[in-house]
Coordinates of C-alpha atoms in Angstrom, one line a residue:
Chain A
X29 CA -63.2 10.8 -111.0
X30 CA -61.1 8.2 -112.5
X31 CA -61.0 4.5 -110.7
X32 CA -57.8 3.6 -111.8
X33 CA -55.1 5.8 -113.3
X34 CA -51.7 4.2 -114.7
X35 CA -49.7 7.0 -116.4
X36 CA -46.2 6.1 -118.0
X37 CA -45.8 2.7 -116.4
X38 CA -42.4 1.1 -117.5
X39 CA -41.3 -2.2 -116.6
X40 CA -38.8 -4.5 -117.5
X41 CA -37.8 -8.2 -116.4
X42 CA -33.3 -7.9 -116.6
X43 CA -32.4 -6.8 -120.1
X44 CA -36.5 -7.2 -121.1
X45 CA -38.6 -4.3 -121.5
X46 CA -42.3 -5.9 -121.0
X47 CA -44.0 -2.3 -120.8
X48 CA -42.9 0.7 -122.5
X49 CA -44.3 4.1 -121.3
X50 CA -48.2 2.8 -121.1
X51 CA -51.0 4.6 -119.4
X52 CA -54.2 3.3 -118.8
X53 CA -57.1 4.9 -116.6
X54 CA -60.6 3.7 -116.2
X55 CA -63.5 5.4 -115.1
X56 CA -66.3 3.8 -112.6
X57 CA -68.5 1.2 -114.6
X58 CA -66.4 1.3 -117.7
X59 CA -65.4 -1.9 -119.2
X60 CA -62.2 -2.3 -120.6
X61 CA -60.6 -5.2 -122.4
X62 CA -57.6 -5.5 -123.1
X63 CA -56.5 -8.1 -126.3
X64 CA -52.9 -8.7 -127.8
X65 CA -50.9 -11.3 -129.1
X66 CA -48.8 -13.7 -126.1
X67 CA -46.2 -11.4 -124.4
X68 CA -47.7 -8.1 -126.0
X69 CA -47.5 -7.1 -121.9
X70 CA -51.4 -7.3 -121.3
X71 CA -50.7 -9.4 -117.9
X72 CA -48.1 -7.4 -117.1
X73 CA -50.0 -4.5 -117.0
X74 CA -52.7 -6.3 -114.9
X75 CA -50.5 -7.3 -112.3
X76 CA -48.6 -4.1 -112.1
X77 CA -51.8 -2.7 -111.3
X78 CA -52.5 -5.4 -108.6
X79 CA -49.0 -5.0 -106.8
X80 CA -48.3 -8.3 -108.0
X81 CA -45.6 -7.0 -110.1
X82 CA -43.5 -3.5 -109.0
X83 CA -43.1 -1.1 -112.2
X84 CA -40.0 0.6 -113.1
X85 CA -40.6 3.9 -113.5
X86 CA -44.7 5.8 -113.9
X87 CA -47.6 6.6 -111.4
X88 CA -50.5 4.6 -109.9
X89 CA -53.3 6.1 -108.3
X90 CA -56.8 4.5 -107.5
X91 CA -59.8 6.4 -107.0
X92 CA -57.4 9.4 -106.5
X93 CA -55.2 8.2 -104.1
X94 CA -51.3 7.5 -105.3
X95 CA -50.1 4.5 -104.9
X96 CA -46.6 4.4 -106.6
X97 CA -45.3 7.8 -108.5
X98 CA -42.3 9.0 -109.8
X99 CA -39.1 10.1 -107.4
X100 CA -36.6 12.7 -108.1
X101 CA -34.5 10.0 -110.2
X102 CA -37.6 8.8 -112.5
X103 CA -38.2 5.6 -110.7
X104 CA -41.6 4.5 -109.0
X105 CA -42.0 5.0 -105.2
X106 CA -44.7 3.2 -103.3
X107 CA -46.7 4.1 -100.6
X108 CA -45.1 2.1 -97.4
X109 CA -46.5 -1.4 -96.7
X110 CA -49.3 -0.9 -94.6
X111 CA -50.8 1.8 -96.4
X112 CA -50.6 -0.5 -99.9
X113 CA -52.3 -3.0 -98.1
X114 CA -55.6 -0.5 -98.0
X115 CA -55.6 -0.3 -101.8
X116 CA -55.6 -3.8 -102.4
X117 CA -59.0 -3.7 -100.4
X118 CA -59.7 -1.3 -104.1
X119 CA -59.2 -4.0 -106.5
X120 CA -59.8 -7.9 -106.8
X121 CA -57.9 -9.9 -109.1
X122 CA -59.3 -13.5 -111.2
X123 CA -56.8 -15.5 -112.4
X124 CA -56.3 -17.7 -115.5
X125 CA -55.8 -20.3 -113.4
X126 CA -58.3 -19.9 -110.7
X127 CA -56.0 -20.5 -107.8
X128 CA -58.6 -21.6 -105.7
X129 CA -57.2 -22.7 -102.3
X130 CA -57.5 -26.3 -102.7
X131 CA -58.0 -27.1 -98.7
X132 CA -60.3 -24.9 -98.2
X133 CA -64.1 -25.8 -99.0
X134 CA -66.0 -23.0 -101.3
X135 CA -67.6 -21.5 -98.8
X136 CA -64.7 -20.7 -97.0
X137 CA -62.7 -19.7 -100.0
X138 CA -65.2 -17.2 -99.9
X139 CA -65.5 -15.9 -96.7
X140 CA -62.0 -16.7 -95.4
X141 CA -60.9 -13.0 -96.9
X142 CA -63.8 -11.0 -95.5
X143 CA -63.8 -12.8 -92.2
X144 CA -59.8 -12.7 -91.5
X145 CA -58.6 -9.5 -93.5
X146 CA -61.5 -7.4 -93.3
X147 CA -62.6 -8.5 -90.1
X148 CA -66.4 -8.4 -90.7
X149 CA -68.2 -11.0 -88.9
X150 CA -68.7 -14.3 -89.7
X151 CA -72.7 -14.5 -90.2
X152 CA -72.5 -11.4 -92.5
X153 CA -69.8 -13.0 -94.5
X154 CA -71.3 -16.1 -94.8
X155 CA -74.5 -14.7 -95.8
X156 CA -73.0 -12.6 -98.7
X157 CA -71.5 -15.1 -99.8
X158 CA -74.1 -17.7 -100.4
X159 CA -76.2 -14.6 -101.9
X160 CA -73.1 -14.2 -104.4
X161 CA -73.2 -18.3 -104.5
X162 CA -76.8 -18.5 -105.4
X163 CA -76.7 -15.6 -107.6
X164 CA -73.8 -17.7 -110.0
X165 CA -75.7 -20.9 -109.5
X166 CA -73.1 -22.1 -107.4
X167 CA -75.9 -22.6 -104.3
X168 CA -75.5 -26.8 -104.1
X169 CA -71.6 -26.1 -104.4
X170 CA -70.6 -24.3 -100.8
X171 CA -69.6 -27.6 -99.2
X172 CA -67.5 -28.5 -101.8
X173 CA -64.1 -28.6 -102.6
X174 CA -62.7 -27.5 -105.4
X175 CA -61.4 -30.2 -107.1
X176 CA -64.9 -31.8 -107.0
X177 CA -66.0 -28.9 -109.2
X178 CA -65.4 -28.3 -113.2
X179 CA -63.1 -25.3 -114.5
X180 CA -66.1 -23.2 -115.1
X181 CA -67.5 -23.5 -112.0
X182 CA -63.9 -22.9 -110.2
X183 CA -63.7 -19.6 -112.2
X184 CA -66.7 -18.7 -110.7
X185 CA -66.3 -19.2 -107.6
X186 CA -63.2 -17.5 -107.9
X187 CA -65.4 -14.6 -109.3
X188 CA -67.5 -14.9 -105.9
X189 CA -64.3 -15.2 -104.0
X190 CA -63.0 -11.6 -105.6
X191 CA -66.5 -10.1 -105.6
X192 CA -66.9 -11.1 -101.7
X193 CA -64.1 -8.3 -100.8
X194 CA -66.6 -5.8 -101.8
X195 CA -64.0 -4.1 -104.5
X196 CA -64.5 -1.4 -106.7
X197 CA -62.6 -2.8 -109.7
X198 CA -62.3 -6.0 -111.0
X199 CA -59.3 -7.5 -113.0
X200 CA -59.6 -10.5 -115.2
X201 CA -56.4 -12.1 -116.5
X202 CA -57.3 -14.4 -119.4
X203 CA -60.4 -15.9 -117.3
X204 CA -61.1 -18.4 -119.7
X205 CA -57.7 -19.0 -121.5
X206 CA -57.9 -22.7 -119.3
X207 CA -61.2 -23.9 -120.0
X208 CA -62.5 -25.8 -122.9
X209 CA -65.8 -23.3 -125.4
X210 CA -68.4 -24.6 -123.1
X211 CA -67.1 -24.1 -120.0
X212 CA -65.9 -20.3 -121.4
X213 CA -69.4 -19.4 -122.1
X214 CA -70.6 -20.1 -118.6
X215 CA -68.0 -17.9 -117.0
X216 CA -68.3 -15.2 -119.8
X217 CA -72.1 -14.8 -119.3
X218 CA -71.2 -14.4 -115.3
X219 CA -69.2 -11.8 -116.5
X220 CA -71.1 -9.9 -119.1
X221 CA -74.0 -10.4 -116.2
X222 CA -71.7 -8.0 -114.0
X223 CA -71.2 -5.9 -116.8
X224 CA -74.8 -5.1 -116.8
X225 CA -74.9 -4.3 -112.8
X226 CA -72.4 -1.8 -114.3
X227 CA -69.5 -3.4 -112.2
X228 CA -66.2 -1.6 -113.1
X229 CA -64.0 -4.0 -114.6
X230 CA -60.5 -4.7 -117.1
X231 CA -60.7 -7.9 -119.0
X232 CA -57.3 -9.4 -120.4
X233 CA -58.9 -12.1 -122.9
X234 CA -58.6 -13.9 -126.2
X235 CA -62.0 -14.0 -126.7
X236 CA -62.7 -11.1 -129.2
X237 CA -66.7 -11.4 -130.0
X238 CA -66.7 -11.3 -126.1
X239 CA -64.7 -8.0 -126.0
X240 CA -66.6 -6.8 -128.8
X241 CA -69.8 -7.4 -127.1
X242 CA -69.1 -6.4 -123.5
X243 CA -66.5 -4.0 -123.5
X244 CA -66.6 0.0 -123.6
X245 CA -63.4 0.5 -124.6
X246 CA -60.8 -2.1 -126.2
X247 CA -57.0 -1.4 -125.7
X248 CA -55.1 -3.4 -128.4
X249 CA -51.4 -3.7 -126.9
X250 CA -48.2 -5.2 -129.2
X251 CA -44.6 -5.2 -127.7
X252 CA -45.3 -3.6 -124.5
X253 CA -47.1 -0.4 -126.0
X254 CA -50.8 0.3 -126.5
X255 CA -51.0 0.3 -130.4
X256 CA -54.8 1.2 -130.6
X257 CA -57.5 1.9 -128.2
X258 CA -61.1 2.9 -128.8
X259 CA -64.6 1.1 -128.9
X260 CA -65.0 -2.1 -129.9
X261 CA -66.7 -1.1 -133.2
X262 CA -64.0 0.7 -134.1
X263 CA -61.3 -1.1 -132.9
X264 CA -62.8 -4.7 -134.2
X265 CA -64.7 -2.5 -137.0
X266 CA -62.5 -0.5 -138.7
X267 CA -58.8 -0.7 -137.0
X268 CA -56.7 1.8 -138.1
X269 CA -53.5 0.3 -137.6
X270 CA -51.6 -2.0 -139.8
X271 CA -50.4 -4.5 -136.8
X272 CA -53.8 -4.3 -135.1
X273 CA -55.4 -5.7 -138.9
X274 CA -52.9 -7.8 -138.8
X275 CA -54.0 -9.8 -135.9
X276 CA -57.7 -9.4 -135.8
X277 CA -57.8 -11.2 -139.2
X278 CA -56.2 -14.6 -137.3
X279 CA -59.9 -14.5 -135.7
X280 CA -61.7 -14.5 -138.9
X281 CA -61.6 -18.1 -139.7
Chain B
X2 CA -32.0 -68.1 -70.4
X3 CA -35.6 -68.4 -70.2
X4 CA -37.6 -67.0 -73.3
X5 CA -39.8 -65.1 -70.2
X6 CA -37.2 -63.6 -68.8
X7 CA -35.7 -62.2 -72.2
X8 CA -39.3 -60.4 -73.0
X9 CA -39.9 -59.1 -69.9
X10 CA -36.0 -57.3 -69.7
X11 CA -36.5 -56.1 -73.3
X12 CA -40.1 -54.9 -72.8
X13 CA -38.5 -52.9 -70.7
X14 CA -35.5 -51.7 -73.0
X15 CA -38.4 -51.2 -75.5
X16 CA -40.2 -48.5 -72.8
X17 CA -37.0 -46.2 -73.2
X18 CA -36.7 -46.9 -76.8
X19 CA -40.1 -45.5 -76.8
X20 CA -39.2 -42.8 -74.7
X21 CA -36.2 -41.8 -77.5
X22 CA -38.7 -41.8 -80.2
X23 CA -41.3 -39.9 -78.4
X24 CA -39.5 -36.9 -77.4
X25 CA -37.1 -36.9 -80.4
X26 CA -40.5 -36.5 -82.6
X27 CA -42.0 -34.2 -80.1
X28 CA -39.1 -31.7 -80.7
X29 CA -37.4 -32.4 -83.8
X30 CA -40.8 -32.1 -86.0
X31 CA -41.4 -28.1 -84.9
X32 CA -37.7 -27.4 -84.6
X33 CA -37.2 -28.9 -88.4
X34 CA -39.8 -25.9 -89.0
X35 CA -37.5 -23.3 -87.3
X36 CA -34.4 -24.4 -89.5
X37 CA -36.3 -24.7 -92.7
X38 CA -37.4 -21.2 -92.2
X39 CA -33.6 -20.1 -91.3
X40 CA -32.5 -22.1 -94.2
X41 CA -34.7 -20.1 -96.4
X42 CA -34.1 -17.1 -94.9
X43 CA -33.3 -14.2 -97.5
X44 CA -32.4 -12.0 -95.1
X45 CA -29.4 -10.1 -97.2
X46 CA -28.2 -7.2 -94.8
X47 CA -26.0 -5.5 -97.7
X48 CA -28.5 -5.6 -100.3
X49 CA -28.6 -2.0 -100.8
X50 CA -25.1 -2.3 -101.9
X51 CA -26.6 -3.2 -105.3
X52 CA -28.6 -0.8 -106.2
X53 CA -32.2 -0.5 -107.8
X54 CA -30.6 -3.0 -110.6
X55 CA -30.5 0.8 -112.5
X56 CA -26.3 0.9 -112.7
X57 CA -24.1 -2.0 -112.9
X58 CA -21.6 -3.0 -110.3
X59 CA -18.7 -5.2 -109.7
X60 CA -18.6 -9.0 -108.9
X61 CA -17.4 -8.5 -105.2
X62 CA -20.2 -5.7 -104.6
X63 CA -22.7 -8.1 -106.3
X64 CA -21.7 -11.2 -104.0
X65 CA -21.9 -9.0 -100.8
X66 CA -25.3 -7.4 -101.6
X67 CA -26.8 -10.8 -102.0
X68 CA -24.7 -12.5 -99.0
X69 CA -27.1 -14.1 -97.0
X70 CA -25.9 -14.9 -93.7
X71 CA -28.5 -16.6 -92.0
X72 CA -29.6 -18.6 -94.9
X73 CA -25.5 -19.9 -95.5
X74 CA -25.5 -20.5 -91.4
X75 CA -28.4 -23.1 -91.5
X76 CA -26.6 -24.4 -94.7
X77 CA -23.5 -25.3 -93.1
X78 CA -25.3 -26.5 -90.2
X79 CA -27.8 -28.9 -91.9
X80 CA -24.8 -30.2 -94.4
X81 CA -22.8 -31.4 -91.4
X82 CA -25.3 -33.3 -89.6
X83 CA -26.4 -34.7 -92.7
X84 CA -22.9 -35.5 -93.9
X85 CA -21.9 -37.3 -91.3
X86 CA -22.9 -40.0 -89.3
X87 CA -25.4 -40.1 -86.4
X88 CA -23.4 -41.9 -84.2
X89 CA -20.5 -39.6 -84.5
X90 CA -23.2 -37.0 -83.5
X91 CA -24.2 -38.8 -80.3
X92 CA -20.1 -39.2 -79.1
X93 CA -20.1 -35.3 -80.1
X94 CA -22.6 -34.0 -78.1
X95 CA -22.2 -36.3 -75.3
X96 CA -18.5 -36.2 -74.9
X97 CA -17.5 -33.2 -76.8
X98 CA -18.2 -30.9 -73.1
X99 CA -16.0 -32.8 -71.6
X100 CA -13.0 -32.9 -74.3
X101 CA -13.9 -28.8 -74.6
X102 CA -14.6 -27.4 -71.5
X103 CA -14.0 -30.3 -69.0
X104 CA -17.3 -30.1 -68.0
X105 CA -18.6 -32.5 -65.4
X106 CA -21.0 -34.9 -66.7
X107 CA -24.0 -35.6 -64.5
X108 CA -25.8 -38.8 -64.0
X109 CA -28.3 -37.8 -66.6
X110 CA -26.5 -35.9 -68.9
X111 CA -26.2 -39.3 -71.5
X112 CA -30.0 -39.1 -71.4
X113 CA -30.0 -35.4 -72.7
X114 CA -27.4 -35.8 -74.6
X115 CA -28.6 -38.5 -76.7
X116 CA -32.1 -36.7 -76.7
X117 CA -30.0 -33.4 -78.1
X118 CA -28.5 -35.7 -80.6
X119 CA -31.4 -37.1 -82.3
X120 CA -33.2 -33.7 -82.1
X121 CA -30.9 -31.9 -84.0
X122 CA -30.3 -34.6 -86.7
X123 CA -34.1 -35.3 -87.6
X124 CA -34.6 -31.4 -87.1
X125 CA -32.1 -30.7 -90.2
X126 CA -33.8 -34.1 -91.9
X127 CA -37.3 -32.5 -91.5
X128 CA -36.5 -29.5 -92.8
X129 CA -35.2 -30.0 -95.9
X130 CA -38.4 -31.8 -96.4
X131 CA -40.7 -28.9 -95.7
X132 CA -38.2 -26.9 -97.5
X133 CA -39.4 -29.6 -100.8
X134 CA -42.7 -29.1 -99.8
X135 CA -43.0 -25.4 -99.2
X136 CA -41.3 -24.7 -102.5
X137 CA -43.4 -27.1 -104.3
X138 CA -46.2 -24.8 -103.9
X139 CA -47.1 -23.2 -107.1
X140 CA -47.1 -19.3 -106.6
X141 CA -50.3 -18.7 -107.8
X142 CA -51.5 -19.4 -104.0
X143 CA -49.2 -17.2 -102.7
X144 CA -50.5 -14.3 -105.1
X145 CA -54.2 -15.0 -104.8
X146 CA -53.2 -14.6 -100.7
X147 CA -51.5 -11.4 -101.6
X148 CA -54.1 -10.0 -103.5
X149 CA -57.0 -11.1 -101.0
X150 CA -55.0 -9.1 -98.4
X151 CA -53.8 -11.8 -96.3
X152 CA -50.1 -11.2 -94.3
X153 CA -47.5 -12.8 -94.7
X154 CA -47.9 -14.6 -91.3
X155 CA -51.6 -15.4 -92.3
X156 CA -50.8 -16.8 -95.7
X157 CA -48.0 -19.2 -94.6
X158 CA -50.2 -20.9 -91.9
X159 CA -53.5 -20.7 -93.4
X160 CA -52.8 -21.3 -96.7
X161 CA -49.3 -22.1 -97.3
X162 CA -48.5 -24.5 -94.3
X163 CA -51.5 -26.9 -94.5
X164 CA -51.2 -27.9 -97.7
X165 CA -47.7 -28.7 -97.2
X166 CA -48.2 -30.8 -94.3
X167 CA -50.0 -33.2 -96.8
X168 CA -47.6 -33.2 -99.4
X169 CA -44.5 -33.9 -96.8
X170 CA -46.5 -36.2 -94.9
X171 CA -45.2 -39.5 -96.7
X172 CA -41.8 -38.4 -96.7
X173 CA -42.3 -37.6 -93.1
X174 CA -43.6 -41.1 -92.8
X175 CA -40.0 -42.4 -94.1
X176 CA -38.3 -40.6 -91.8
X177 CA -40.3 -41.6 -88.9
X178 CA -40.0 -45.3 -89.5
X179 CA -35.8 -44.7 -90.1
X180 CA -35.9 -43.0 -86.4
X181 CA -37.9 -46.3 -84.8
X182 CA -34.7 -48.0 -86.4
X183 CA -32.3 -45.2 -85.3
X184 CA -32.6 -45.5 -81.7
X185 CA -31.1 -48.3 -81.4
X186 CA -27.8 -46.3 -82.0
X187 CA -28.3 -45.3 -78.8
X188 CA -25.8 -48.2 -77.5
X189 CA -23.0 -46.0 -78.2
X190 CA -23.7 -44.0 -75.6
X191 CA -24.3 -47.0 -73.3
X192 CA -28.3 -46.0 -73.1
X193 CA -29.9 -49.1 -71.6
X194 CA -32.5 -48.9 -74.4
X195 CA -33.9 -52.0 -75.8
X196 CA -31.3 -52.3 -79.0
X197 CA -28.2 -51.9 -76.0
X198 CA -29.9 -54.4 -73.7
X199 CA -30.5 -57.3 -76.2
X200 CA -26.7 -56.9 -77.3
X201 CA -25.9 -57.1 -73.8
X202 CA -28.2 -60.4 -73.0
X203 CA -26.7 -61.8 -76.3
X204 CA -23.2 -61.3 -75.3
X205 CA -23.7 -62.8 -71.7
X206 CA -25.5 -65.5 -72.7
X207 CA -24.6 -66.3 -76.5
X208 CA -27.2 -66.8 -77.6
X209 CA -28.9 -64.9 -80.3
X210 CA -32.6 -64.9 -79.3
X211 CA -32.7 -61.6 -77.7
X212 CA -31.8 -59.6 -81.0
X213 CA -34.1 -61.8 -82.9
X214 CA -36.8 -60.7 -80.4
X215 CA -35.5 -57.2 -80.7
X216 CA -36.2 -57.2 -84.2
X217 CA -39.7 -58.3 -84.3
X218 CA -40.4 -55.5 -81.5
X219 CA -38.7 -53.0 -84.2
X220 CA -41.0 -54.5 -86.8
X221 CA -44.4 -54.7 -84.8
X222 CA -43.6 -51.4 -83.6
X223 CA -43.0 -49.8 -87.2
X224 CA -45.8 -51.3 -88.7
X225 CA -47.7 -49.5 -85.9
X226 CA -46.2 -46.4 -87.3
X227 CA -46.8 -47.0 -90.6
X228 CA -50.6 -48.0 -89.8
X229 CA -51.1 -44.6 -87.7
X230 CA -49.3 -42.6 -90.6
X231 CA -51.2 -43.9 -93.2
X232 CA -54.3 -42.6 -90.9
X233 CA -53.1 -39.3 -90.9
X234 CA -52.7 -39.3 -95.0
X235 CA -56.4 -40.7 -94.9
X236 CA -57.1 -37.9 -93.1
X237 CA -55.8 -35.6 -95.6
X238 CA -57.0 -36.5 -98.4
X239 CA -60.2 -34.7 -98.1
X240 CA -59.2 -32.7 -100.7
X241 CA -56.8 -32.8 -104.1

């Protein structure tokens, strides 16, 4: 069964058409990036798919279940509030910018989520988390706050901090767009380390050698459309399309 | 007069000026919450008026679907009382029965109404501060709450709310200092406070002593203020 399935998702911002009839589905344990150039729609898309944004028109469904389709007028219609809230349990989200919550010491930015939304107990979160901790190298960091912490390591524990909600999907919007080559490689190999526990995951990024190596599938989007899609060595190996050439050469130098 | 004598009636004075400042800040702080919340209400009852945004629609439909009552209530309410003068406030609410209903005044009714008075003013003050401070907060917090699960309830007090108490707290600080000062316009309403009784000494004895000493209980007592503020912002700054 498919994890996620987006089919026809349109959405616009006023007079703007950011997405333009795009489907995307992923299947559990598939790794999908996602590259394009700035306002091609890519975090769009990923935040359509997290309810952060609400598409125009096109269907959502994860792990089978709708979430938003289609009424008799062609526009989306979502599941009522309560019953969204159950699919967000499905997914967790990293930003570019971590949003860590910056009163709240890593530990708790951790298990604050489990404890208070999911309700699980407080010694079982906290355990979890410190595995999850340890397991990122992040074990001498639980009392800390996040602004005594670099970018890298604030991705990561936003990593943990997603991870701790148990989800079956994991989105990445540009998770290394605000950190400086070093700092990138740290949270890309936390990533790619996932990748190898076969977590399920879509990966917005810049970083193409990264996409080539981790990713099952790359979706190459351009003006709110997907303009290519395939496996990395095709896509980076022998793109077929004109536009996606055109911008893979940029990374040759 | 003896200097003595002068201390010990404005010590006194200084107990109900105390008292003013006390329960003003006991009520005005979480009341300033209630209107900041009103005065960002979006709460637009025609909004379905407009549409999904799908087919266009004239001016006067537009303004009514986003006509937000509430909001433009708390509006109106907080540009009067900041707009006009305190004092005027004070005659208002403690005289304004009497001109409107010819209501009988009690013995304590100046009391209340001066403690109405301040209440309402700093509450519109204070929100309008957290208002700053609440819609300083970059949204990224608000969607990383959203897509951990939290409610709406639980993100504004465990994630939204704390972090703008620190960021207000310095213009609160401002604020609380200005109301120290502030009761003192509590001699309009003849409230024997300390301000009202060292005008009183002065005028009776001419001499200028007891507003002198006023003052330096006004500036011992803010710099208390300011020292017990600045403890809280220590206390804050546990994090960046």
């Amino acid at each position: 069964m498919k994890l996620l399935e987006m089919n026809h998702i349109q959405k616009s911002f006023g007079e703007l058409d950011v997405l333009k009839n795009i489907s995307l589905s992923v299947e559990e344990s598939e790794v999908v990036a996602i590259i394009g150039p700035s306002g091609s729609g890519k975090s769009t898309l990923l935040r359509c798919a997290t309810f952060l944004e609400t598409i125009d028109s096109g269907s959502i469904a994860y792990d089978g279940r709708v979430a938003a389709q289609n009424d008799e007028t062609e526009r989306a219609k979502y599941v009522s509030a309560g019953e969204l809230k159950r699919f967000r349990s499905c997914f967790g989200l990293v930003f570019q910018n971590f949003n860590l919550f910056p009163h709240y010491t890593v530990l708790k930015n951790v298990t604050d989520a489990p404890i208070s939304v999911q309700k699980r107990s407080r010694v079982e979160a906290e355990a979890e988390a410190r595995a999850l901790l340890a397991k990122m190298g992040l074990s001498d960091k639980a009392d800390c706050y996040p602004y005594q912490l670099s970018g890298g390591q604030q991705q990561r524990v936003s990593i943990v901090r997603a991870l701790a909600m148990n989800p079956q999907i994991l989105f990445f919007d540009e998770p290394t767009s605000a950190l400086d080559p070093e700092l990138t490689q740290e949270v890309l190999k936390v990533i790619r380390g996932l990748a190898e526990e076969h977590m399920t995951m879509v990966i917005v990024t810049h970083e193409m050698a990264f996409a080539n190596a981790v990713a099952d599938r790359v979706i190459f989007m351009d003006g709110g459309v997907v303009v290519e899609e395939g496996p990395p060595s095709e896509v980076f190996g022998n793109p077929q399309c004109e536009r996606t050439k055109r911008f893979l050469e940029q990374y040759q130098n | 007069m003896p200097f003595d004598v002068i201390l010990r009636q404005l010590t006194v004075g200084f107990g109900k000026t105390l008292l003013i400042f006390g329960l003003t800040l006991a009520f005005s702080l979480p009341l300033g919450l209630v209107v900041c919340l009103g005065r960002m209400s979006k709460w637009a009852p025609f909004r379905a008026l407009a549409g999904d945004g799908s087919k266009p629609c004239s001016g006067l439909v537009r303004a009514l679907a986003t006509f937000r009552p509430i909001q433009l209530i708390f509006k109106f309410f907080i540009s009067i009382l900041r707009g006009t003068p305190l004092m005027l406030q004070l005659l208002v609410v403690c005289y304004g029965p009497y001109y409107l209903f010819h209501a009988k005044l009690s013995a304590t009714w100046t009391f209340t109404a001066l403690i109405i008075g301040f209440v309402i003013n700093y509450a519109a003050y204070f929100a309008e501060i957290y208002r700053g401070g609440i819609e300083s907060m970059p949204v990224g917090q608000y969607e990383a709450a959203e897509v951990l699960g939290y409610t709406k309830v639980q993100t504004f007090f465990k994630i939204i709310l704390p972090q703008v108490i620190k960021r207000v707290l310095p213009s609160v600080t401002n604020e609380v200092i200005t109301l120290v000062k502030d009761t003192s316009l509590a001699f309009v309403l003849a409230y024997a406070e300390m301000f009202t009784l060292a005008k009183q000494i002065a005028a009776a004895k001419t001499t200028f002593a007891p507003l002198f000493v006023a003052g330096v209980f006004y500036f011992v007592f803010n710099a208390v203020v300011a020292y017990v503020m600045e403890f809280f912002e220590k206390k804050m700054s546990y994090y960046r």
